[in-house]
Coordinates of C-alpha atoms in Angstrom, one line a residue:
M2 CA 0.0 0.0 0.0
P3 CA 1.5 3.4 -1.0
D4 CA 2.4 5.9 1.7
R5 CA 0.2 9.0 1.3
R6 CA 3.0 11.2 2.3
L7 CA 5.2 10.4 -0.6
P8 CA 6.9 13.6 -1.8
V9 CA 6.0 12.7 -5.4
L10 CA 2.3 13.0 -4.6
D11 CA 2.9 16.5 -3.3
G12 CA 4.9 17.0 -6.5
L13 CA 1.9 16.0 -8.6
R14 CA -0.2 18.5 -6.6
G15 CA 2.4 21.1 -7.4
V16 CA 2.1 20.3 -11.2
A17 CA -1.7 20.6 -10.9
I18 CA -1.7 24.0 -9.1
L19 CA 0.9 25.4 -11.4
L20 CA -1.2 24.5 -14.5
V21 CA -4.2 26.2 -12.9
L22 CA -2.2 29.3 -11.9
V23 CA -0.7 29.8 -15.4
L24 CA -4.2 29.3 -16.9
H25 CA -5.8 32.0 -14.9
F26 CA -3.0 34.5 -15.0
T27 CA -3.0 34.1 -18.8
M28 CA -6.8 34.4 -19.1
Y29 CA -7.1 37.6 -17.1
G30 CA -3.8 39.3 -17.6
G31 CA -4.6 41.3 -20.7
P32 CA -4.5 41.2 -24.5
P33 CA -1.9 38.7 -25.9
S34 CA -0.4 40.9 -28.6
S35 CA 3.0 39.3 -29.1
I36 CA 3.8 36.3 -31.3
G37 CA 5.5 34.6 -28.4
I38 CA 2.3 34.7 -26.3
A39 CA 0.2 33.6 -29.2
A40 CA 2.4 30.5 -29.6
V41 CA 2.2 29.4 -26.0
R42 CA -1.4 30.6 -25.3
P43 CA -3.1 27.3 -26.4
F44 CA -0.8 25.4 -24.0
A45 CA -1.4 27.9 -21.1
L46 CA -5.2 27.8 -21.7
A47 CA -5.1 24.0 -21.4
G48 CA -4.1 24.5 -17.7
W49 CA -7.7 23.6 -16.7
I50 CA -6.5 20.0 -16.8
G51 CA -4.8 20.7 -13.5
V52 CA -8.3 20.4 -11.9
D53 CA -8.7 17.0 -13.4
L54 CA -5.4 15.9 -11.9
F55 CA -6.6 17.2 -8.5
F56 CA -9.8 15.2 -8.9
V57 CA -7.8 12.0 -9.7
L58 CA -5.6 12.6 -6.7
S59 CA -8.6 13.3 -4.4
G60 CA -10.4 10.1 -5.6
F61 CA -7.2 8.1 -4.9
L62 CA -6.4 9.5 -1.5
I63 CA -9.9 9.8 -0.1
T64 CA -10.8 6.3 -1.2
G65 CA -7.6 4.8 0.3
I66 CA -8.3 6.6 3.6
L67 CA -11.9 5.4 3.7
Y68 CA -11.1 1.8 2.7
D69 CA -8.3 1.5 5.2
A70 CA -10.5 2.9 8.0
K71 CA -13.4 0.5 7.4
G72 CA -14.2 -1.4 10.6
G73 CA -12.7 1.3 12.8
E74 CA -14.5 3.3 15.4
R75 CA -16.3 6.4 14.4
Y76 CA -15.7 5.9 10.7
F77 CA -18.1 8.6 9.5
R78 CA -17.6 11.1 12.3
N79 CA -13.8 11.1 12.1
F80 CA -13.8 11.3 8.3
Y81 CA -16.2 14.3 8.1
L82 CA -14.6 16.1 11.0
R83 CA -11.1 15.8 9.5
R84 CA -12.4 17.0 6.1
L85 CA -14.1 19.9 7.9
L86 CA -11.0 20.9 9.7
R87 CA -9.0 20.7 6.4
I88 CA -11.4 22.5 4.1
A89 CA -13.8 24.8 5.9
P90 CA -11.6 27.3 7.8
L91 CA -9.8 28.7 4.6
Y92 CA -12.9 28.3 2.4
Y93 CA -15.3 30.2 4.6
G94 CA -12.6 32.6 5.8
A95 CA -11.7 33.5 2.2
L96 CA -15.3 33.6 1.2
A97 CA -16.2 36.2 4.0
V98 CA -13.2 38.4 3.0
F99 CA -13.9 38.4 -0.7
L100 CA -17.6 38.9 -0.3
L101 CA -16.6 42.0 1.7
L102 CA -14.0 43.2 -0.8
L103 CA -16.1 42.5 -3.9
P104 CA -19.7 43.6 -3.1
A105 CA -21.0 42.5 -6.6
L106 CA -20.6 38.9 -5.5
R107 CA -23.1 39.1 -2.6
S108 CA -26.1 38.5 -4.7
E109 CA -24.7 35.0 -5.4
A110 CA -23.6 34.3 -1.8
F111 CA -26.0 31.5 -1.2
W112 CA -24.4 29.3 -3.9
Y113 CA -21.0 29.8 -2.4
W114 CA -21.9 29.3 1.3
T115 CA -23.7 26.0 0.4
Y116 CA -21.1 24.5 -1.9
L117 CA -23.7 24.5 -4.7
L118 CA -22.0 26.9 -7.2
N119 CA -21.7 24.2 -9.8
F120 CA -25.5 23.8 -9.9
R121 CA -25.9 27.6 -10.2
I122 CA -23.4 27.6 -13.2
A123 CA -25.3 24.7 -14.8
A124 CA -28.6 26.5 -14.5
R125 CA -27.6 30.1 -15.3
G126 CA -24.0 30.1 -16.8
W127 CA -20.9 31.5 -15.2
P128 CA -21.4 34.1 -12.6
D129 CA -20.5 37.7 -13.3
P130 CA -18.1 38.8 -11.8
G131 CA -16.4 35.4 -11.8
A132 CA -13.9 36.1 -9.0
L133 CA -15.0 33.0 -7.1
G134 CA -16.1 31.0 -10.1
H135 CA -13.3 28.5 -9.5
F136 CA -15.1 27.4 -6.4
W137 CA -17.2 25.1 -8.6
S138 CA -14.5 22.4 -8.3
L139 CA -14.5 22.6 -4.5
A140 CA -18.3 22.1 -4.7
V141 CA -17.8 18.9 -6.8
E142 CA -15.4 17.5 -4.3
E143 CA -17.6 18.3 -1.3
Q144 CA -20.6 16.6 -3.1
F145 CA -18.4 13.6 -3.7
Y146 CA -17.5 13.5 0.0
L147 CA -21.1 13.4 1.0
L148 CA -22.0 10.0 -0.6
W149 CA -18.7 8.2 -1.3
P150 CA -18.0 7.3 2.4
L151 CA -21.3 5.4 2.6
A152 CA -20.5 3.5 -0.6
V153 CA -17.0 2.5 0.7
F154 CA -18.5 1.5 4.0
R155 CA -21.2 -0.7 2.6
L156 CA -19.4 -2.4 -0.4
R157 CA -16.4 -4.7 -0.7
R158 CA -13.5 -3.9 -2.9
R159 CA -14.5 -5.5 -6.2
P160 CA -18.1 -4.2 -6.1
L161 CA -16.6 -0.8 -5.4
M162 CA -14.4 -1.1 -8.4
A163 CA -17.4 -1.9 -10.5
V164 CA -19.2 1.2 -9.1
C165 CA -16.1 3.3 -10.2
A166 CA -16.3 1.9 -13.7
G167 CA -20.1 2.5 -13.8
A168 CA -19.6 6.1 -12.6
A169 CA -17.1 6.8 -15.4
A170 CA -19.6 5.5 -17.9
V171 CA -22.4 7.6 -16.4
S172 CA -20.1 10.7 -16.6
V173 CA -19.5 10.2 -20.3
A174 CA -23.2 9.7 -21.0
T175 CA -24.1 12.7 -18.9
R176 CA -21.7 15.0 -20.8
L177 CA -23.0 13.7 -24.1
V178 CA -26.6 14.5 -23.2
L179 CA -25.7 17.9 -21.7
H180 CA -23.8 18.9 -24.9
W181 CA -26.7 17.6 -27.0
M182 CA -28.9 19.9 -25.0
G183 CA -26.5 22.8 -25.7
N184 CA -25.3 23.2 -22.1
G185 CA -21.5 23.0 -22.2
P186 CA -20.9 24.7 -18.8
A187 CA -23.1 22.1 -17.1
A188 CA -21.0 19.3 -18.6
F189 CA -17.9 21.0 -17.2
V190 CA -19.1 21.6 -13.7
L191 CA -21.8 19.2 -12.6
T192 CA -20.7 16.4 -10.3
P193 CA -22.4 13.6 -12.3
A194 CA -20.6 14.8 -15.4
R195 CA -17.1 14.9 -13.7
L196 CA -17.2 11.7 -11.7
D197 CA -14.8 9.9 -14.1
A198 CA -11.7 11.6 -12.8
L199 CA -12.7 11.0 -9.2
A200 CA -13.7 7.4 -10.1
A201 CA -10.4 6.8 -11.9
G202 CA -8.4 7.8 -8.8
A203 CA -10.7 5.7 -6.6
F204 CA -10.4 2.7 -8.9
L205 CA -6.6 2.9 -8.6
A206 CA -6.7 3.1 -4.8
L207 CA -8.8 -0.1 -4.7
A208 CA -6.7 -1.8 -7.3
V209 CA -3.5 -1.3 -5.4
R210 CA -5.1 -2.8 -2.3
G211 CA -5.8 -6.1 -4.1
P212 CA -3.8 -9.3 -3.9
D213 CA -1.1 -8.2 -6.4
G214 CA -0.8 -4.6 -5.0
L215 CA 0.8 -2.2 -7.4
A216 CA 2.0 -4.9 -9.9
T217 CA -1.3 -5.1 -11.7
A218 CA -1.8 -1.4 -11.8
V219 CA 1.6 -0.7 -13.2
R220 CA 1.1 -3.3 -15.9
W221 CA -1.9 -1.6 -17.3
A222 CA -0.7 1.9 -16.6
K223 CA 2.0 2.1 -19.2
P224 CA -0.2 1.2 -22.3
A225 CA -3.1 3.2 -20.9
V226 CA -0.9 6.3 -20.5
A227 CA 0.6 5.9 -23.9
A228 CA -2.8 5.4 -25.6
C229 CA -4.4 8.4 -23.8
A230 CA -1.4 10.6 -24.6
V231 CA -1.9 9.8 -28.3
G232 CA -5.6 10.6 -28.0
L233 CA -5.1 13.8 -26.2
A234 CA -2.4 14.9 -28.6
A235 CA -4.8 14.3 -31.5
L236 CA -7.5 16.3 -29.8
F237 CA -5.0 19.1 -29.2
V238 CA -4.0 19.3 -32.8
W239 CA -7.5 19.0 -34.1
K240 CA -8.9 21.7 -31.8
R241 CA -5.7 23.8 -31.7
G242 CA -5.7 23.5 -28.0
L243 CA -7.9 21.8 -25.4
P244 CA -11.0 24.1 -25.1
A245 CA -12.7 22.8 -22.0
E246 CA -16.3 23.2 -23.2
D247 CA -15.8 21.9 -26.7
P248 CA -18.1 18.8 -27.2
A249 CA -15.3 16.5 -28.4
V250 CA -12.9 17.5 -25.6
A251 CA -15.7 17.2 -23.0
V252 CA -17.1 13.9 -24.0
A253 CA -13.9 12.0 -24.9
G254 CA -11.1 14.3 -23.6
Y255 CA -12.2 14.3 -19.9
L256 CA -12.2 10.5 -19.9
L257 CA -8.8 10.3 -21.6
L258 CA -7.5 12.7 -19.0
A259 CA -8.9 10.7 -16.1
V260 CA -7.3 7.5 -17.3
F261 CA -4.1 9.3 -18.3
F262 CA -3.7 10.9 -14.8
A263 CA -4.6 7.6 -13.0
G264 CA -2.0 5.8 -15.0
I265 CA 0.6 8.5 -14.3
L266 CA -0.3 8.2 -10.6
A267 CA 0.2 4.4 -10.7
L268 CA 3.6 4.8 -12.2
V269 CA 4.5 7.6 -9.7
I270 CA 3.6 5.7 -6.6
A271 CA 5.7 2.8 -8.0
C272 CA 8.6 5.3 -8.1
R273 CA 9.4 4.6 -11.7
G274 CA 11.2 7.6 -13.2
A275 CA 9.3 10.0 -11.1
R276 CA 12.1 11.5 -9.0
W277 CA 11.7 14.9 -10.6
L278 CA 8.3 15.1 -9.0
A279 CA 10.0 15.1 -5.6
A280 CA 11.9 18.3 -6.5
P281 CA 11.6 20.8 -3.6
A282 CA 9.9 23.5 -5.7
L283 CA 7.1 21.1 -6.9
V284 CA 6.7 19.7 -3.4
F285 CA 6.4 23.2 -2.0
F286 CA 3.7 24.2 -4.4
G287 CA 1.9 20.9 -3.7
R288 CA 1.9 21.3 0.0
Y289 CA 0.3 24.8 -0.2
S290 CA -1.9 24.0 -3.2
Y291 CA -5.2 24.3 -1.5
G292 CA -4.4 27.9 -0.3
L293 CA -3.0 28.8 -3.7
Y294 CA -6.1 27.5 -5.4
V295 CA -8.6 29.3 -3.1
L296 CA -6.8 32.6 -3.0
H297 CA -5.2 33.2 -6.4
H298 CA -8.3 33.7 -8.6
P299 CA -10.0 36.5 -6.7
L300 CA -6.8 38.5 -6.8
L301 CA -7.2 38.9 -10.6
F302 CA -10.5 40.8 -10.0
L303 CA -8.8 43.1 -7.4
K304 CA -5.8 44.0 -9.5
P305 CA -5.3 47.6 -10.9
R306 CA -6.7 48.1 -14.4
W307 CA -3.3 49.2 -15.7
L308 CA -1.7 45.9 -14.6
V309 CA -1.8 44.1 -17.9
Y310 CA 0.7 42.5 -20.3
E311 CA 1.3 43.3 -24.0
G312 CA 4.4 41.3 -24.8
T313 CA 6.1 38.0 -23.9
L314 CA 8.3 39.4 -21.2
E315 CA 5.4 41.3 -19.6
W316 CA 3.4 38.2 -19.6
L317 CA 6.1 36.2 -17.9
L318 CA 6.5 38.9 -15.3
F319 CA 2.8 39.1 -14.8
V320 CA 2.5 35.4 -14.3
A321 CA 5.5 35.2 -12.0
G322 CA 4.3 38.2 -10.0
G323 CA 0.8 36.8 -9.6
I324 CA 2.2 33.5 -8.5
G325 CA 4.5 35.2 -6.0
V326 CA 1.7 37.2 -4.4
S327 CA -0.5 34.0 -4.3
V328 CA 2.3 32.1 -2.6
L329 CA 2.7 34.8 0.1
L330 CA -1.0 34.8 0.8
A331 CA -1.0 31.0 0.9
L332 CA 1.8 30.9 3.4
L333 CA 0.1 33.4 5.6
S334 CA -3.1 31.4 5.4
W335 CA -1.3 28.2 6.3
R336 CA 0.4 29.7 9.3
F337 CA -2.4 31.7 10.9
L338 CA -5.6 30.0 9.7
E339 CA -5.2 26.4 8.3
K340 CA -2.5 24.9 10.6
P341 CA -4.2 25.7 13.9
F342 CA -7.2 23.8 12.7
L343 CA -5.2 21.0 11.2
D344 CA -3.5 20.4 14.5
L345 CA -6.8 19.4 15.8
K346 CA -7.1 16.4 13.4
D347 CA -5.1 14.2 15.8
R348 CA -8.1 14.2 18.0
F349 CA -10.1 12.3 15.4
P350 CA -7.8 9.5 14.1
Y351 CA -9.0 6.9 11.8
D352 CA -6.9 4.3 13.6
G353 CA -3.4 4.0 14.9
R354 CA -2.0 3.0 11.5
L355 CA -3.3 6.0 9.6
Q356 CA -3.0 8.8 12.1
A357 CA 0.5 9.8 11.1
R358 CA -0.1 9.8 7.4
T359 CA -3.4 11.6 6.9

């Protein structure tokens, strides 16, 4: 069974958050007038795939935690309290601050407070202003946390793996129907439409807890990663990027990404050629990825109007500066808001085996 504190897993989180940061600082920085920016823009705007990587990691880690804790005392209580201590302080603290700083958001406050923003987007489109629009992915994860612990508690390993496969199929079908109805945003944000990434991570967590452990997962991971990489590359060339709400990208691309990232994760936890993911810089970004994710996006709606880029150098400086400010805020959040609550998690251990690792 893999150790959840492997530095390479933090490295994967680091890759995921950097993809998202580059995406948003490119989208909202200003007009891309230089040839250099135009050349890299399709790659930068594909950074939304970082969220899919987060989903796969969440499905893997949460399922592993729940499966290992089955049969322990206070299974549900400890899981939900630990999630609450990890997620709620920063989420609600940041929400209160940004609703104060950006009054235009207050009319939509209900959807943020209740973790239902993804349903609001599906029904009405993206909120305007979109300073907290990235909270849709946090809503998806919270909704996943509501039901998945019960499924893990009630089912054995193989039936759970069948549920994961079924969830992936439902996701593809849901996106197909939503795009047929002309609702691309719903296919991007609704939980039933995004379960394949979470399910892929969950499937891997269950697979590595089978009789053969990692061996079976690694055997299928290499051909799966290669096949998905070819498919994603073909989509990228065809669409001149990976536009998230394009029907072909949504229906097929999301599934390809889910399997691709699950395969990469299998190879990473087997420590095959993944030492670069343990690089201190990537591990650093991974450890503070939650704070970075929550805090970076609203900053783009608070920046001075003159702070835009026109050329390649200005774009690089803008992205670097935005990431720097986000890192500073994430470190402050960790020290003064998140860590005091996280220190309370030891009061709600899953069991003696897991306490030190989760």
